[in-house]
Amino acid sequence: MKKILSPLAVIVLTLMLSACGYDGSFRYPCQDPANWENDECKPPICIVNGACPEDLVGDIANQDSVSGDTIDEQVTGEEPSE
């Protein structure tokens, strides 16, 4: 009987723990692309608390999802100077 309960317990615990996972929300408001135009997600406000989209999600905040070009490249046609 113990040979049956042990694997069954592992399966039940695995299923229970997997139900506690990701709920689809963002930890910080500025991680959500829908909020990137809000004042709290634009400098200088976001710089103070380190919540700028560039800080939270990396360079993807400045890229076009289709071409991969940065916003600067799309506007000026040149790569941004560093």
Short mmCIF file of C-alpha atoms in Angstrom, two decimals:
data_model
loop_
_atom_site.label_atom_id
_atom_site.label_comp_id
_atom_site.label_asym_id
_atom_site.label_seq_id
_atom_site.Cartn_x
_atom_site.Cartn_y
_atom_site.Cartn_z
CA MET A 1 0.00 0.00 0.00
CA LYS A 2 2.88 2.39 0.77
CA LYS A 3 4.31 1.78 -2.72
CA ILE A 4 1.10 3.19 -4.21
CA LEU A 5 0.70 6.15 -1.82
CA SER A 6 4.24 7.45 -2.19
CA PRO A 7 4.12 8.08 -5.98
CA LEU A 8 0.54 9.29 -5.67
CA ALA A 9 1.61 11.80 -3.00
CA VAL A 10 4.41 13.06 -5.25
CA ILE A 11 1.98 13.57 -8.13
CA VAL A 12 -0.58 15.35 -5.95
CA LEU A 13 2.06 17.62 -4.40
CA THR A 14 3.47 18.45 -7.84
CA LEU A 15 0.04 19.42 -9.12
CA MET A 16 -0.68 21.51 -6.03
CA LEU A 17 2.61 23.39 -6.28
CA SER A 18 2.19 24.03 -9.99
CA ALA A 19 -1.15 25.73 -9.26
CA CYS A 20 0.71 28.33 -7.17
CA GLY A 21 2.64 29.69 -10.14
CA TYR A 22 2.48 32.73 -12.38
CA ASP A 23 -0.80 34.63 -12.32
CA GLY A 24 -0.14 36.90 -15.30
CA SER A 25 0.49 40.11 -13.39
CA PHE A 26 3.54 42.37 -13.37
CA ARG A 27 5.61 42.96 -10.26
CA TYR A 28 6.17 46.62 -11.14
CA PRO A 29 3.70 48.82 -13.06
CA CYS A 30 6.41 49.95 -15.49
CA GLN A 31 7.09 46.34 -16.58
CA ASP A 32 3.71 46.38 -18.33
CA PRO A 33 4.06 47.83 -21.86
CA ALA A 34 0.60 49.38 -21.47
CA ASN A 35 2.02 51.69 -18.77
CA TRP A 36 5.19 52.81 -20.56
CA GLU A 37 3.60 56.11 -21.58
CA ASN A 38 2.56 57.00 -18.02
CA ASP A 39 4.46 59.80 -16.26
CA GLU A 40 5.65 57.42 -13.52
CA CYS A 41 7.43 55.31 -16.17
CA LYS A 42 9.27 58.21 -17.81
CA PRO A 43 12.39 60.05 -16.65
CA PRO A 44 13.03 61.84 -14.35
CA ILE A 45 10.35 60.24 -12.15
CA CYS A 46 11.28 56.63 -12.92
CA ILE A 47 15.01 57.26 -12.48
CA VAL A 48 14.56 58.13 -8.81
CA ASN A 49 13.04 54.78 -7.88
CA GLY A 50 14.76 52.70 -10.60
CA ALA A 51 11.47 51.76 -12.26
CA CYS A 52 12.18 52.87 -15.83
CA PRO A 53 11.11 50.25 -18.39
CA GLU A 54 14.71 50.08 -19.64
CA ASP A 55 15.83 49.11 -16.13
CA LEU A 56 13.09 46.56 -15.57
CA VAL A 57 12.86 44.77 -18.91
CA GLY A 58 16.13 45.71 -20.56
CA ASP A 59 16.65 46.93 -24.11
CA ILE A 60 13.38 45.40 -25.30
CA ALA A 61 11.58 48.54 -24.08
CA ASN A 62 13.33 50.50 -26.86
CA GLN A 63 12.87 47.97 -29.66
CA ASP A 64 10.23 47.57 -32.31
CA SER A 65 8.82 44.07 -31.90
CA VAL A 66 8.78 43.41 -35.65
CA SER A 67 12.06 44.74 -37.01
CA GLY A 68 14.15 44.70 -33.83
CA ASP A 69 15.35 48.24 -34.56
CA THR A 70 15.60 50.63 -31.66
CA ILE A 71 13.32 53.63 -31.59
CA ASP A 72 16.32 55.90 -32.33
CA GLU A 73 17.15 53.88 -35.46
CA GLN A 74 13.57 54.16 -36.68
CA VAL A 75 13.41 57.92 -36.18
CA THR A 76 16.85 58.97 -37.41
CA GLY A 77 17.85 55.98 -39.50
CA GLU A 78 21.11 55.79 -37.55
CA GLU A 79 22.24 53.68 -34.64
CA PRO A 80 22.27 55.59 -31.34
CA SER A 81 25.64 56.88 -30.18
CA GLU A 82 26.79 55.64 -26.82
#
